[in-house]
Amino acid sequence: MKKNAFIYCRVSTTKDTQESSLERQEEELMKFAFQQSYKVDGIFTDQHSGYEMDRDGLLEMLNSIKTEKVEAVFIQDETRLGRGHARIALLHVMKKYDVKVYTLSDQGPIALNDMDDMVLEILAIVEEYQRKIHNAKIKRGMKRAVDNGYKPERNLKGKGNPDGRERLDLPIDQIVNLKSSGLTFSEIAVTLQGFGYQASKATVHRRFKEYERLMKD
């Protein structure tokens, strides 16, 4: 079974002469992806500077990477993804979501130098510690609030406070399935929102923890 992939093509200007370059990139990358045994599920293009992140095609692709099961992105060369700091930032995002980057110029996975590898490793470590610090702050804040008499269950109707918020109806079976598939709580929330549920990352996380507690009882 072929794995899923996206193609990303970019030129730096909106001149008419660049249109043929985009078409050529797309054609060559389609063949390249096929040779690497990937099935192309989406093609994204931009006529924009590689130093900037505010690119419609790029942002649409990143959103799709977060919500869909894609295993690789094919580009003509590393500069098509981005230049300068934008390039490193995007490589970090790809690594975070376990998406391989293939370049036509490398005829395979992107060839990173030692400095790139070191910077990406540092970024991953920093992000992980930022996440731990953030979670620790939330945990400490909630503990302090509970110690001071706050009762979170009273914030919901049917849980001790008739004037509280309605408890959102969310499909716990889907939350569990998506979590077991490796999605983060943020990604699960986005997925449920796509189906019309008013789900936040915090609510999804809370429901999943409730489910875990019930399974232990």
Short mmCIF file of N, CA, C and O in Angstrom, two decimals, residues 33-96:
data_model
loop_
_atom_site.label_atom_id
_atom_site.label_comp_id
_atom_site.label_asym_id
_atom_site.label_seq_id
_atom_site.Cartn_x
_atom_site.Cartn_y
_atom_site.Cartn_z
N ALA A 33 7.42 11.47 -6.55
CA ALA A 33 6.66 10.84 -5.46
C ALA A 33 6.25 9.42 -5.84
O ALA A 33 6.32 8.50 -5.02
N PHE A 34 5.83 9.25 -7.09
CA PHE A 34 5.44 7.92 -7.56
C PHE A 34 6.63 6.96 -7.51
O PHE A 34 6.50 5.80 -7.10
N GLN A 35 7.80 7.45 -7.90
CA GLN A 35 9.00 6.63 -7.87
C GLN A 35 9.37 6.20 -6.45
O GLN A 35 9.94 5.13 -6.24
N GLN A 36 9.02 7.06 -5.48
CA GLN A 36 9.32 6.77 -4.08
C GLN A 36 8.18 6.00 -3.40
O GLN A 36 8.17 5.84 -2.18
N SER A 37 7.22 5.54 -4.20
CA SER A 37 6.09 4.73 -3.72
C SER A 37 5.14 5.50 -2.80
O SER A 37 4.61 4.96 -1.82
N TYR A 38 4.91 6.77 -3.13
CA TYR A 38 3.95 7.59 -2.38
C TYR A 38 2.76 7.93 -3.26
O TYR A 38 2.89 8.07 -4.48
N LYS A 39 1.62 8.08 -2.62
CA LYS A 39 0.40 8.53 -3.30
C LYS A 39 0.17 9.99 -2.92
O LYS A 39 0.09 10.33 -1.74
N VAL A 40 0.05 10.85 -3.91
CA VAL A 40 -0.11 12.29 -3.66
C VAL A 40 -1.56 12.60 -3.32
O VAL A 40 -2.46 12.39 -4.14
N ASP A 41 -1.78 13.11 -2.11
CA ASP A 41 -3.13 13.44 -1.65
C ASP A 41 -3.43 14.93 -1.72
O ASP A 41 -4.57 15.34 -1.51
N GLY A 42 -2.42 15.74 -1.98
CA GLY A 42 -2.66 17.17 -2.04
C GLY A 42 -1.48 17.90 -2.66
O GLY A 42 -0.33 17.51 -2.46
N ILE A 43 -1.78 18.93 -3.44
CA ILE A 43 -0.75 19.76 -4.06
C ILE A 43 -0.99 21.20 -3.64
O ILE A 43 -2.10 21.73 -3.81
N PHE A 44 0.04 21.84 -3.09
CA PHE A 44 -0.08 23.20 -2.58
C PHE A 44 0.97 24.07 -3.28
O PHE A 44 2.12 23.66 -3.44
N THR A 45 0.56 25.26 -3.68
CA THR A 45 1.48 26.14 -4.42
C THR A 45 1.44 27.55 -3.85
O THR A 45 0.43 27.98 -3.28
N ASP A 46 2.54 28.25 -4.03
CA ASP A 46 2.64 29.65 -3.62
C ASP A 46 3.49 30.43 -4.60
O ASP A 46 4.44 29.90 -5.18
N GLN A 47 3.14 31.69 -4.77
CA GLN A 47 3.98 32.64 -5.49
C GLN A 47 4.33 33.72 -4.48
O GLN A 47 3.67 34.76 -4.39
N HIS A 48 5.35 33.43 -3.70
CA HIS A 48 5.64 34.27 -2.53
C HIS A 48 7.08 34.07 -2.10
O HIS A 48 7.69 33.03 -2.38
N SER A 49 7.61 35.04 -1.38
CA SER A 49 8.97 34.95 -0.87
C SER A 49 9.11 33.80 0.13
O SER A 49 8.23 33.58 0.97
N GLY A 50 10.23 33.10 0.06
CA GLY A 50 10.49 32.00 0.98
C GLY A 50 10.89 32.45 2.37
O GLY A 50 10.96 31.63 3.29
N TYR A 51 11.17 33.74 2.55
CA TYR A 51 11.56 34.24 3.86
C TYR A 51 10.36 34.48 4.76
O TYR A 51 10.51 34.69 5.96
N GLU A 52 9.18 34.47 4.19
CA GLU A 52 7.96 34.75 4.96
C GLU A 52 7.14 33.49 5.17
O GLU A 52 7.14 32.58 4.34
N MET A 53 6.43 33.46 6.29
CA MET A 53 5.59 32.30 6.62
C MET A 53 4.14 32.51 6.19
O MET A 53 3.38 31.56 6.07
N ASP A 54 3.76 33.75 5.95
CA ASP A 54 2.38 34.07 5.61
C ASP A 54 2.12 33.78 4.13
O ASP A 54 1.99 34.68 3.31
N ARG A 55 2.05 32.48 3.83
CA ARG A 55 1.80 32.03 2.46
C ARG A 55 0.55 31.15 2.47
O ARG A 55 0.48 30.20 3.26
N ASP A 56 -0.39 31.46 1.63
CA ASP A 56 -1.67 30.75 1.65
C ASP A 56 -1.50 29.24 1.45
O ASP A 56 -2.07 28.43 2.18
N GLY A 57 -0.74 28.88 0.43
CA GLY A 57 -0.56 27.45 0.15
C GLY A 57 0.15 26.74 1.28
O GLY A 57 -0.23 25.63 1.66
N LEU A 58 1.17 27.38 1.82
CA LEU A 58 1.94 26.78 2.92
C LEU A 58 1.06 26.59 4.15
O LEU A 58 1.05 25.52 4.77
N LEU A 59 0.31 27.63 4.52
CA LEU A 59 -0.53 27.54 5.72
C LEU A 59 -1.63 26.49 5.55
O LEU A 59 -1.96 25.78 6.50
N GLU A 60 -2.16 26.39 4.35
CA GLU A 60 -3.18 25.36 4.09
C GLU A 60 -2.56 23.97 4.22
O GLU A 60 -3.17 23.05 4.78
N MET A 61 -1.34 23.82 3.72
CA MET A 61 -0.67 22.52 3.82
C MET A 61 -0.38 22.17 5.28
O MET A 61 -0.60 21.02 5.71
N LEU A 62 0.10 23.13 6.05
CA LEU A 62 0.40 22.88 7.46
C LEU A 62 -0.85 22.48 8.23
O LEU A 62 -0.81 21.59 9.08
N ASN A 63 -1.95 23.14 7.92
CA ASN A 63 -3.21 22.79 8.58
C ASN A 63 -3.63 21.37 8.22
O ASN A 63 -4.11 20.61 9.07
N SER A 64 -3.43 21.00 6.96
CA SER A 64 -3.78 19.64 6.52
C SER A 64 -2.87 18.60 7.16
O SER A 64 -3.31 17.50 7.49
N ILE A 65 -1.60 18.95 7.35
CA ILE A 65 -0.67 18.03 8.00
C ILE A 65 -1.12 17.75 9.43
O ILE A 65 -1.00 16.62 9.92
N LYS A 66 -1.68 18.76 10.08
CA LYS A 66 -2.12 18.60 11.47
C LYS A 66 -3.39 17.77 11.58
O LYS A 66 -3.65 17.16 12.62
N THR A 67 -4.20 17.76 10.53
CA THR A 67 -5.51 17.09 10.62
C THR A 67 -5.62 15.82 9.80
O THR A 67 -6.57 15.06 9.97
N GLU A 68 -4.67 15.58 8.91
CA GLU A 68 -4.74 14.40 8.06
C GLU A 68 -3.52 13.51 8.28
O GLU A 68 -2.51 13.93 8.81
N LYS A 69 -3.66 12.27 7.84
CA LYS A 69 -2.56 11.31 7.95
C LYS A 69 -1.69 11.41 6.71
O LYS A 69 -1.99 10.85 5.66
N VAL A 70 -0.62 12.18 6.82
CA VAL A 70 0.31 12.33 5.70
C VAL A 70 1.72 12.03 6.20
O VAL A 70 2.08 12.40 7.32
N GLU A 71 2.49 11.34 5.40
CA GLU A 71 3.79 10.87 5.86
C GLU A 71 4.98 11.56 5.22
O GLU A 71 6.11 11.38 5.66
N ALA A 72 4.73 12.33 4.16
CA ALA A 72 5.86 12.99 3.50
C ALA A 72 5.40 14.22 2.72
O ALA A 72 4.24 14.32 2.32
N VAL A 73 6.35 15.14 2.54
CA VAL A 73 6.14 16.31 1.69
C VAL A 73 7.25 16.33 0.66
O VAL A 73 8.43 16.17 1.01
N PHE A 74 6.88 16.50 -0.59
CA PHE A 74 7.85 16.53 -1.68
C PHE A 74 8.03 17.96 -2.19
O PHE A 74 7.05 18.65 -2.48
N ILE A 75 9.29 18.39 -2.28
CA ILE A 75 9.61 19.72 -2.77
C ILE A 75 10.75 19.62 -3.77
O ILE A 75 11.48 18.62 -3.80
N GLN A 76 10.91 20.66 -4.58
CA GLN A 76 11.97 20.64 -5.59
C GLN A 76 13.35 20.69 -4.94
O GLN A 76 14.24 19.92 -5.28
N ASP A 77 13.54 21.61 -4.02
CA ASP A 77 14.77 21.70 -3.24
C ASP A 77 14.43 22.39 -1.93
O ASP A 77 13.33 22.90 -1.75
N GLU A 78 15.36 22.39 -1.00
CA GLU A 78 15.06 22.89 0.35
C GLU A 78 14.64 24.35 0.38
O GLU A 78 13.90 24.78 1.26
N THR A 79 15.07 25.15 -0.60
CA THR A 79 14.70 26.57 -0.61
C THR A 79 13.23 26.78 -0.98
O THR A 79 12.68 27.84 -0.72
N ARG A 80 12.61 25.78 -1.62
CA ARG A 80 11.19 25.92 -1.98
C ARG A 80 10.34 25.92 -0.71
O ARG A 80 9.31 26.60 -0.66
N LEU A 81 10.77 25.17 0.30
CA LEU A 81 10.03 25.14 1.56
C LEU A 81 10.15 26.49 2.26
O LEU A 81 9.17 27.03 2.78
N GLY A 82 11.35 27.03 2.28
CA GLY A 82 11.56 28.33 2.91
C GLY A 82 13.02 28.70 2.92
O GLY A 82 13.90 27.87 2.64
N ARG A 83 13.28 29.94 3.26
CA ARG A 83 14.65 30.43 3.35
C ARG A 83 14.89 31.04 4.73
O ARG A 83 13.95 31.47 5.39
N GLY A 84 16.14 31.06 5.14
CA GLY A 84 16.48 31.68 6.42
C GLY A 84 15.81 30.98 7.60
O GLY A 84 15.72 29.76 7.66
N HIS A 85 15.32 31.79 8.53
CA HIS A 85 14.68 31.24 9.73
C HIS A 85 13.41 30.48 9.39
O HIS A 85 13.05 29.51 10.09
N ALA A 86 12.72 30.90 8.34
CA ALA A 86 11.48 30.22 7.94
C ALA A 86 11.76 28.77 7.59
O ALA A 86 10.98 27.87 7.90
N ARG A 87 12.87 28.53 6.93
CA ARG A 87 13.25 27.17 6.54
C ARG A 87 13.42 26.27 7.76
O ARG A 87 12.86 25.17 7.83
N ILE A 88 14.17 26.75 8.75
CA ILE A 88 14.41 25.95 9.96
C ILE A 88 13.10 25.73 10.72
O ILE A 88 12.82 24.62 11.21
N ALA A 89 12.29 26.78 10.80
CA ALA A 89 11.01 26.66 11.52
C ALA A 89 10.12 25.61 10.88
O ALA A 89 9.48 24.80 11.57
N LEU A 90 10.09 25.58 9.55
CA LEU A 90 9.23 24.62 8.86
C LEU A 90 9.79 23.20 8.95
O LEU A 90 9.03 22.24 9.07
N LEU A 91 11.09 23.07 8.91
CA LEU A 91 11.69 21.74 9.09
C LEU A 91 11.37 21.21 10.49
O LEU A 91 11.14 20.01 10.68
N HIS A 92 11.35 22.12 11.46
CA HIS A 92 11.01 21.73 12.83
C HIS A 92 9.56 21.24 12.91
O HIS A 92 9.27 20.23 13.57
N VAL A 93 8.66 21.93 12.23
CA VAL A 93 7.25 21.52 12.21
C VAL A 93 7.11 20.14 11.58
O VAL A 93 6.39 19.27 12.09
N MET A 94 7.81 19.92 10.47
CA MET A 94 7.73 18.62 9.80
C MET A 94 8.24 17.51 10.71
O MET A 94 7.64 16.43 10.80
N LYS A 95 9.32 17.78 11.40
CA LYS A 95 9.88 16.77 12.31
C LYS A 95 8.94 16.51 13.47
O LYS A 95 8.75 15.36 13.89
N LYS A 96 8.31 17.56 13.95
CA LYS A 96 7.38 17.44 15.08
C LYS A 96 6.21 16.53 14.73
O LYS A 96 5.76 15.73 15.56
#
